[in-house]
Amino acid sequence: MSRSARLLKLIECLRAHRRPVAGATLARELGISLRSLYRDVATLQGEGVPIAGEAGVGYVLGPGLTLPPLNFDVDELDAVVLGLRFVEKRLPDGLGDDARRALAKIEAVLPKGRSATDVHLLVGAPAGESSAVLDKIREAIRKEDALEIAYRDKNGDASERTVWPIVVGFFDAAETVATWCEMRNDFRHFRLDRIGRIALAGRTMERRHRMLLADWRLYQESRDAG
């Protein structure tokens, strides 16, 4: 790998870390010595790249650096295109439109001779029918608002719930939202295609979303272990 390619790879590594990352970790990801890593960081800082931090403390890439997504390797491009095709296929409205636009933007900035159409990976997931419900859940998560839903379970029994949405999972059969259910005072999962009425409750969740997500992950881990 040339030094210029390595410097670009270093920037990409820093972009992948949202928090300060140790120099040893970066050196390991790049396959170089720690001394070389320090030199590369100093070179980039000297060129005006906004890298904050120092040896022994860690590094983080600050705002203000704009790089077009030109440098996907073959496997990275496969992964990105496959993911966008999944969204386009599963959610033809709403996020599906966003996926198509994102794919067009990536196509426009790829180097000459490369194309997203070269990715020969197809998605066979069925198209979802819950785009409006998903849009409302995403809005609630962004705003950290509670949701009121009318739900009908697999036996056809109806209930009204106030929930705090956490994350949406996409599975072969259906999309499912993980929530904290006020009625059950516990985590509950609901299929989007069984949700009838859905609306913002007009008040914020009683716990921050990031804390709910962390607790839900622990809950899932305990269930898997059991």
mmCIF file of N, CA and C in Angstrom, residues 143 149-151 180 193 195:
data_model
loop_
_atom_site.group_PDB
_atom_site.id
_atom_site.type_symbol
_atom_site.label_atom_id
_atom_site.label_comp_id
_atom_site.label_asym_id
_atom_site.label_seq_id
_atom_site.Cartn_x
_atom_site.Cartn_y
_atom_site.Cartn_z
ATOM 1 N N LYS A 143 -37.468 12.019 17.999
ATOM 2 C CA LYS A 143 -37.949 13.029 18.949
ATOM 3 C C LYS A 143 -37.930 12.524 20.392
ATOM 4 N N ILE A 149 -50.460 3.129 20.260
ATOM 5 C CA ILE A 149 -50.746 2.205 19.169
ATOM 6 C C ILE A 149 -51.988 1.372 19.488
ATOM 7 N N ALA A 150 -52.689 0.998 18.441
ATOM 8 C CA ALA A 150 -53.749 -0.005 18.532
ATOM 9 C C ALA A 150 -53.180 -1.276 17.928
ATOM 10 N N TYR A 151 -53.162 -2.350 18.703
ATOM 11 C CA TYR A 151 -52.473 -3.568 18.285
ATOM 12 C C TYR A 151 -53.396 -4.768 18.353
ATOM 13 N N TRP A 180 -40.516 -0.321 25.034
ATOM 14 C CA TRP A 180 -40.859 -0.433 26.447
ATOM 15 C C TRP A 180 -42.355 -0.158 26.531
ATOM 16 N N ASP A 193 -47.050 -4.998 10.978
ATOM 17 C CA ASP A 193 -48.247 -5.258 10.178
ATOM 18 C C ASP A 193 -49.482 -5.545 11.029
ATOM 19 N N ILE A 195 -50.067 -3.492 13.700
ATOM 20 C CA ILE A 195 -50.374 -2.202 14.316
ATOM 21 C C ILE A 195 -51.400 -1.493 13.447
#
